[in-house]
Amino acid sequence: MVKIGVQIHPQNSTMAELRAGWQGVDELGVDSLWTWDHFFPPLYGAADESHFEGWQILAAMAVTTSNVTQIGMLVTGSGYRNPDLLADMARTLDHLSGGRAVLGIGSGWMDKDEIEYGYPVRTPGQRLDALAEALPRIRRRLGVLQPGPMGRLPILIGGNGERRTLRLVAQYADMWNGYGDAETIRAKNDVIDRWCAELGRDSREIERTAWIERAEPDLMRSLVDAGADHLILGLRAPYDLREVERLVAAR
C-alpha cells in the first residue's frame, strides 16, 4: 500500500494552531509528518505573515505525536547549518521521536532567507556544491555520534535537477522527494534509475516520495503509477483536517 504523509506549513498561524494541526493529523492514520525549513513565507501569502522555525517545530512534533512513523523536514536547506551540526540535530530528533526521524535535505533556493539572516548569497550551482559537500560529512558524523541514532534515520534528498541533484540522490539518499505531474515524476524516477545503474547501486533501495497540493484520487493514482511510493500533502493554515481525511480515504 502506498504511504501517505502531511507537510504542515508553519505560516499564517499561531503556535497553538500549528500544534492542534499536527496533533490532529497524527490521529488520522497517516504515515509521516513534515514541515519546511524557511525563515519567511516562501510560496504564497504576504511577506509579513507569521512564520516559525522548522527544526524547533520538529522537536515539538517528536514529543507530542505517537502514531506517525516518520517525522522530518521537507526539506532543510543545506547551507543554513554546519553539516556536522545538522547530523547531530537529526540524531537528537531521532531520540526525541523514538527512532522516527528522517533527515530531509536539499540545496535551498530562497535568496531572502540568506540575505535577511546574514548567510552568503549563493548561486544555484554554489548551493548544489554545498549540498554535495554536506552529504558525506553528514553520513560520517552520524557514524561517530554517541549515542548513534535510535532508528534507521534515512536521508531524504529533495529536488528535481537531473544532472546534479538526482545524481546525489542515487549516491547518498534513502528517499527522494519530487514534485510535478505523473509525467514529470516518471521521468525523474527514470533518471534516478539511470544514475543508480551508473554508480552501481540498486535503485530499489531508494523510496520515491512526491509532494501534492490536494488529495485528489486520480492525481494520487497517476503518481503511484509513475513510481511514487509515498505521497505527501502540503497543508496550509487554517489546517482543514477534512483534506487529510480525503487523503486517507483516497489511499
Short mmCIF file of C-alpha atoms in Angstrom, two decimals:
data_model
loop_
_atom_site.label_atom_id
_atom_site.label_comp_id
_atom_site.label_asym_id
_atom_site.label_seq_id
_atom_site.Cartn_x
_atom_site.Cartn_y
_atom_site.Cartn_z
CA MET A 1 0.00 0.00 0.00
CA VAL A 2 1.24 3.49 -0.81
CA LYS A 3 2.41 5.56 2.16
CA ILE A 4 0.89 8.98 2.83
CA GLY A 5 2.12 11.98 4.77
CA VAL A 6 1.31 15.60 5.57
CA GLN A 7 3.60 18.64 5.48
CA ILE A 8 2.28 21.24 7.95
CA HIS A 9 3.08 24.73 6.65
CA PRO A 10 4.31 26.85 9.61
CA GLN A 11 2.88 30.05 8.16
CA ASN A 12 -0.06 32.37 8.89
CA SER A 13 -0.92 30.61 12.15
CA THR A 14 -0.26 30.67 15.86
CA MET A 15 1.82 28.01 17.56
CA ALA A 16 -1.32 26.74 19.27
CA GLU A 17 -2.97 26.32 15.86
CA LEU A 18 0.12 24.58 14.50
CA ARG A 19 0.21 22.15 17.39
CA ALA A 20 -3.51 21.40 17.12
CA GLY A 21 -2.98 20.82 13.39
CA TRP A 22 -0.15 18.31 13.67
CA GLN A 23 -1.75 16.51 16.58
CA GLY A 24 -4.98 16.25 14.60
CA VAL A 25 -3.06 14.83 11.63
CA ASP A 26 -1.38 12.32 13.94
CA GLU A 27 -4.78 10.91 14.87
CA LEU A 28 -5.96 10.35 11.30
CA GLY A 29 -3.83 7.42 10.17
CA VAL A 30 -1.11 8.97 8.01
CA ASP A 31 2.41 7.55 7.91
CA SER A 32 4.56 10.67 8.04
CA LEU A 33 4.58 14.26 9.30
CA TRP A 34 6.73 17.08 7.95
CA THR A 35 7.30 20.83 7.94
CA TRP A 36 9.60 23.11 5.91
CA ASP A 37 12.88 24.94 6.51
CA HIS A 38 12.37 28.62 5.66
CA PHE A 39 12.66 31.82 7.67
CA PHE A 40 9.96 33.72 5.75
CA PRO A 41 6.83 32.65 3.86
CA PRO A 42 8.31 31.11 0.71
CA LEU A 43 5.47 30.24 -1.66
CA TYR A 44 2.33 32.30 -1.09
CA GLY A 45 0.73 34.91 1.14
CA ALA A 46 2.13 38.21 2.40
CA ALA A 47 5.81 38.65 3.23
CA ASP A 48 4.95 39.76 6.77
CA GLU A 49 2.66 36.84 7.66
CA SER A 50 3.51 34.98 10.85
CA HIS A 51 6.09 32.24 10.44
CA PHE A 52 8.01 29.83 12.70
CA GLU A 53 11.36 28.00 12.51
CA GLY A 54 11.12 24.40 11.36
CA TRP A 55 13.58 22.41 13.47
CA GLN A 56 12.05 23.66 16.71
CA ILE A 57 8.67 22.54 15.36
CA LEU A 58 10.07 19.08 14.54
CA ALA A 59 11.28 18.68 18.12
CA ALA A 60 7.81 19.57 19.40
CA MET A 61 6.20 17.19 16.91
CA ALA A 62 8.52 14.42 18.09
CA VAL A 63 7.31 14.59 21.68
CA THR A 64 3.61 15.31 21.05
CA THR A 65 2.80 12.60 18.46
CA SER A 66 2.72 8.84 18.71
CA ASN A 67 1.05 7.41 15.60
CA VAL A 68 3.02 8.68 12.61
CA THR A 69 6.04 6.52 11.88
CA GLN A 70 8.23 9.22 10.31
CA ILE A 71 8.91 12.87 11.19
CA GLY A 72 11.14 15.11 9.13
CA MET A 73 11.93 18.31 7.26
CA LEU A 74 10.76 18.71 3.70
CA VAL A 75 13.48 19.90 3.29
CA THR A 76 16.38 21.51 5.14
CA GLY A 77 18.49 23.98 3.20
CA SER A 78 21.98 22.52 3.25
CA GLY A 79 23.65 25.93 3.52
CA TYR A 80 21.78 27.03 6.64
CA ARG A 81 23.65 24.85 9.15
CA ASN A 82 27.04 23.26 9.52
CA PRO A 83 26.62 19.68 8.20
CA ASP A 84 28.05 18.05 11.32
CA LEU A 85 25.72 20.12 13.49
CA LEU A 86 22.79 19.16 11.27
CA ALA A 87 23.63 15.48 11.68
CA ASP A 88 23.70 15.96 15.46
CA MET A 89 20.35 17.78 15.36
CA ALA A 90 18.80 14.96 13.35
CA ARG A 91 20.24 12.31 15.71
CA THR A 92 18.77 14.20 18.67
CA LEU A 93 15.41 14.46 16.91
CA ASP A 94 15.57 10.72 16.32
CA HIS A 95 15.92 10.10 20.06
CA LEU A 96 13.15 12.58 20.90
CA SER A 97 10.83 10.79 18.46
CA GLY A 98 11.73 7.25 19.49
CA GLY A 99 13.54 6.41 16.25
CA ARG A 100 11.13 8.05 13.78
CA ALA A 101 13.30 10.85 12.33
CA VAL A 102 14.07 11.46 8.66
CA LEU A 103 16.84 13.87 7.69
CA GLY A 104 15.38 15.73 4.72
CA ILE A 105 17.81 17.99 2.87
CA GLY A 106 18.13 19.93 -0.37
CA SER A 107 20.24 22.67 -1.87
CA GLY A 108 17.87 25.52 -0.94
CA TRP A 109 16.67 28.27 -3.23
CA MET A 110 15.25 31.30 -1.40
CA ASP A 111 17.52 34.36 -1.60
CA LYS A 112 15.63 36.23 1.12
CA ASP A 113 16.45 33.57 3.71
CA GLU A 114 20.15 34.07 3.03
CA ILE A 115 20.07 37.87 2.79
CA GLU A 116 17.98 38.56 5.89
CA TYR A 117 19.82 36.05 8.10
CA GLY A 118 23.33 37.02 7.02
CA TYR A 119 24.28 33.94 5.02
CA PRO A 120 26.36 34.29 1.84
CA VAL A 121 24.03 34.67 -1.13
CA ARG A 122 24.86 31.76 -3.41
CA THR A 123 24.06 30.87 -6.98
CA PRO A 124 22.11 27.65 -7.64
CA GLY A 125 25.37 25.98 -8.60
CA GLN A 126 27.08 27.07 -5.39
CA ARG A 127 24.15 25.77 -3.37
CA LEU A 128 24.48 22.40 -5.07
CA ASP A 129 28.21 22.45 -4.33
CA ALA A 130 27.37 22.97 -0.65
CA LEU A 131 24.89 20.09 -0.71
CA ALA A 132 27.45 17.77 -2.33
CA GLU A 133 29.97 18.71 0.36
CA ALA A 134 27.45 18.32 3.19
CA LEU A 135 26.17 14.82 2.43
CA PRO A 136 29.35 12.80 3.10
CA ARG A 137 30.01 14.89 6.21
CA ILE A 138 26.52 14.11 7.49
CA ARG A 139 27.00 10.39 6.85
CA ARG A 140 30.35 10.43 8.59
CA ARG A 141 29.10 12.33 11.64
CA LEU A 142 26.07 10.06 12.05
CA GLY A 143 28.51 7.15 12.17
CA VAL A 144 30.53 8.52 15.10
CA LEU A 145 27.95 10.25 17.30
CA GLN A 146 27.48 8.75 20.76
CA PRO A 147 24.88 7.52 21.12
CA GLY A 148 24.03 6.94 17.49
CA PRO A 149 20.53 7.24 16.06
CA MET A 150 17.86 5.05 17.63
CA GLY A 151 16.27 4.16 14.32
CA ARG A 152 17.29 3.91 10.70
CA LEU A 153 17.41 7.75 10.28
CA PRO A 154 17.08 7.76 6.50
CA ILE A 155 18.37 10.69 4.44
CA LEU A 156 15.83 12.19 2.06
CA ILE A 157 17.02 14.50 -0.72
CA GLY A 158 14.51 16.85 -2.31
CA GLY A 159 14.74 18.33 -5.78
CA ASN A 160 14.23 17.60 -9.46
CA GLY A 161 17.54 18.64 -11.07
CA GLU A 162 18.62 15.76 -13.30
CA ARG A 163 22.32 16.47 -13.75
CA ARG A 164 23.39 17.05 -10.16
CA THR A 165 20.57 16.68 -7.61
CA LEU A 166 19.33 13.31 -8.83
CA ARG A 167 22.89 12.04 -9.07
CA LEU A 168 23.31 12.92 -5.38
CA VAL A 169 20.05 11.06 -4.70
CA ALA A 170 21.48 7.95 -6.34
CA GLN A 171 24.73 8.33 -4.43
CA TYR A 172 23.55 9.21 -0.91
CA ALA A 173 19.77 9.13 -0.42
CA ASP A 174 17.48 6.58 1.16
CA MET A 175 14.47 8.62 -0.01
CA TRP A 176 13.82 11.14 -2.78
CA ASN A 177 11.14 13.83 -2.82
CA GLY A 178 9.99 15.31 -6.10
CA TYR A 179 7.09 17.39 -7.35
CA GLY A 180 5.08 17.70 -10.52
CA ASP A 181 2.58 15.70 -12.55
CA ALA A 182 2.81 11.99 -13.27
CA GLU A 183 4.83 12.51 -16.45
CA THR A 184 7.41 14.55 -14.52
CA ILE A 185 7.66 12.06 -11.65
CA ARG A 186 8.03 9.14 -14.06
CA ALA A 187 10.79 10.94 -15.97
CA LYS A 188 12.68 11.85 -12.79
CA ASN A 189 12.38 8.28 -11.49
CA ASP A 190 13.91 7.07 -14.75
CA VAL A 191 16.82 9.48 -14.30
CA ILE A 192 17.42 8.24 -10.74
CA ASP A 193 17.40 4.66 -12.01
CA ARG A 194 19.98 5.53 -14.68
CA TRP A 195 22.24 7.26 -12.17
CA CYS A 196 21.96 4.24 -9.86
CA ALA A 197 22.97 1.94 -12.70
CA GLU A 198 25.96 4.14 -13.49
CA LEU A 199 27.04 4.27 -9.83
CA GLY A 200 26.42 0.57 -9.18
CA ARG A 201 23.56 1.00 -6.73
CA ASP A 202 20.30 -0.94 -6.53
CA SER A 203 17.67 1.69 -7.37
CA ARG A 204 15.07 -0.24 -5.35
CA GLU A 205 16.83 0.94 -2.19
CA ILE A 206 15.52 4.48 -2.74
CA GLU A 207 11.96 5.27 -1.63
CA ARG A 208 10.25 7.68 -4.04
CA THR A 209 8.08 10.38 -2.45
CA ALA A 210 6.03 13.04 -4.23
CA TRP A 211 4.62 16.29 -2.85
CA ILE A 212 1.00 17.10 -3.70
CA GLU A 213 -1.22 20.13 -3.12
CA ARG A 214 -4.56 18.31 -2.95
CA ALA A 215 -5.87 14.86 -2.05
CA GLU A 216 -7.36 14.14 -5.47
CA PRO A 217 -7.73 10.39 -6.10
CA ASP A 218 -6.98 10.48 -9.83
CA LEU A 219 -3.84 12.55 -9.25
CA MET A 220 -2.70 10.25 -6.47
CA ARG A 221 -3.31 7.16 -8.60
CA SER A 222 -1.38 8.63 -11.52
CA LEU A 223 1.62 9.45 -9.32
CA VAL A 224 1.68 5.96 -7.85
CA ASP A 225 1.51 4.53 -11.37
CA ALA A 226 4.51 6.77 -12.19
CA GLY A 227 6.54 5.20 -9.41
CA ALA A 228 5.73 7.18 -6.26
CA ASP A 229 5.83 5.06 -3.09
CA HIS A 230 4.84 7.85 -0.70
CA LEU A 231 2.59 10.88 -1.27
CA ILE A 232 2.97 13.96 0.94
CA LEU A 233 0.18 16.54 1.11
CA GLY A 234 1.06 20.18 1.75
CA LEU A 235 -1.40 21.55 4.34
CA ARG A 236 -1.88 25.31 4.66
CA ALA A 237 -3.37 27.20 7.59
CA PRO A 238 -6.12 27.18 8.66
CA TYR A 239 -5.44 23.45 8.88
CA ASP A 240 -8.54 21.78 7.42
CA LEU A 241 -8.27 18.18 8.53
CA ARG A 242 -11.04 17.21 6.12
CA GLU A 243 -8.41 17.35 3.38
CA VAL A 244 -6.29 14.91 5.38
CA GLU A 245 -9.33 12.66 5.79
CA ARG A 246 -9.74 12.74 1.99
CA LEU A 247 -6.07 11.78 1.66
CA VAL A 248 -6.54 8.79 3.95
CA ALA A 249 -9.71 7.73 2.16
CA ALA A 250 -8.07 8.01 -1.26
CA ARG A 251 -5.12 5.90 -0.10
#
